[in-house]
Amino acid sequence: RKLKWAAKVVQQQYTARKLSRLESERFARLRSSTVVIQRWYRHLRIGRQDRAKYLLLREACVTLQAHCRGRLGRRRAQALRRVRIQNHAATLIQAVWRGWYLRRHQPVRAVRQACRKVQRANDAARECQQLRNRLPLIIQQLLKSKYLSTMSDILQSLELMTLASESCSQAVVTSHSLPVLLQLIAGSNRSDASLHVVKTTIRLLANVSKWPSTSSSVFQCPAAAATLADLVHKVHLTHPDLAALCCTLLLHCT
């Protein structure tokens, strides 16, 4: 009986120790698991809060930077626009003033000097060498010429002669050269060489029209206004300077 009781006591102690050890191991596992779970939960919760704060702060910084950069950019653009407008205005004022000054002083002086030189040359020249007597030969060369370069040189000479001398303009009118010049304008094409010849011809007609004795001779020719109007319609988009010369001639003569 004592042995049985001792065996039962030993079994109970063994079972209690084993259960105690298992329970302590289970508690340790639960505790470590709980610590890990708590750590991850706190990490996620604090991380999400920190992430939300960071994103909010980042968005605020980006918005503030965007507003500041936009304001600075608008100020720079406005300053550049103001400088560009001022430069354009200054350039326009300078161009207008220089054009007025040149038209007011230098061309008149140069034309008067050229007129005096031509008059002295005509007075000193012999009868066969004077411009009004050489003009028919020049016009015959113009009618016989087949090359635009030669025609351009002849027309430039005629332009200078009519610019400097009223008698030369009268000789151009009396030699019936105006219909030939208008026909030359009407038969031109859109090449650069042909338009250069046409521009020289328009300047020549403008020189003829500026003198009192020949001011109405250009538009006394048949189809003169129609020829110039057709030329304006043909070149007003591609060569506005030539169209402006034609319009100036039309306004001057009408």
Coordinates of C-alpha atoms in Angstrom, one line a residue, residues 195 198-199 202 228-251:
L195 CA 9.5 91.7 -110.4
V198 CA 8.5 95.8 -112.7
K199 CA 9.5 97.6 -109.5
I202 CA 6.9 101.6 -111.2
L228 CA -1.6 98.7 -112.0
A229 CA -4.7 97.3 -110.2
D230 CA -4.1 93.9 -111.7
L231 CA -0.4 94.1 -110.6
V232 CA -1.5 95.0 -107.0
H233 CA -4.0 92.0 -107.0
K234 CA -1.2 89.7 -108.2
V235 CA 1.6 90.7 -105.8
H236 CA -0.1 92.1 -102.7
L237 CA 0.5 88.8 -100.7
T238 CA 3.9 87.8 -101.9
H239 CA 5.5 91.3 -102.5
P240 CA 3.7 93.9 -100.3
D241 CA 6.4 96.5 -101.0
L242 CA 5.7 96.4 -104.7
A243 CA 2.0 96.6 -104.1
A244 CA 2.6 99.6 -101.8
L245 CA 4.5 101.3 -104.7
C246 CA 1.6 100.7 -107.0
C247 CA -1.0 102.0 -104.5
T248 CA 1.1 105.1 -103.9
L249 CA 1.3 105.8 -107.7
L250 CA -2.5 105.3 -108.0
L251 CA -3.2 107.6 -105.1

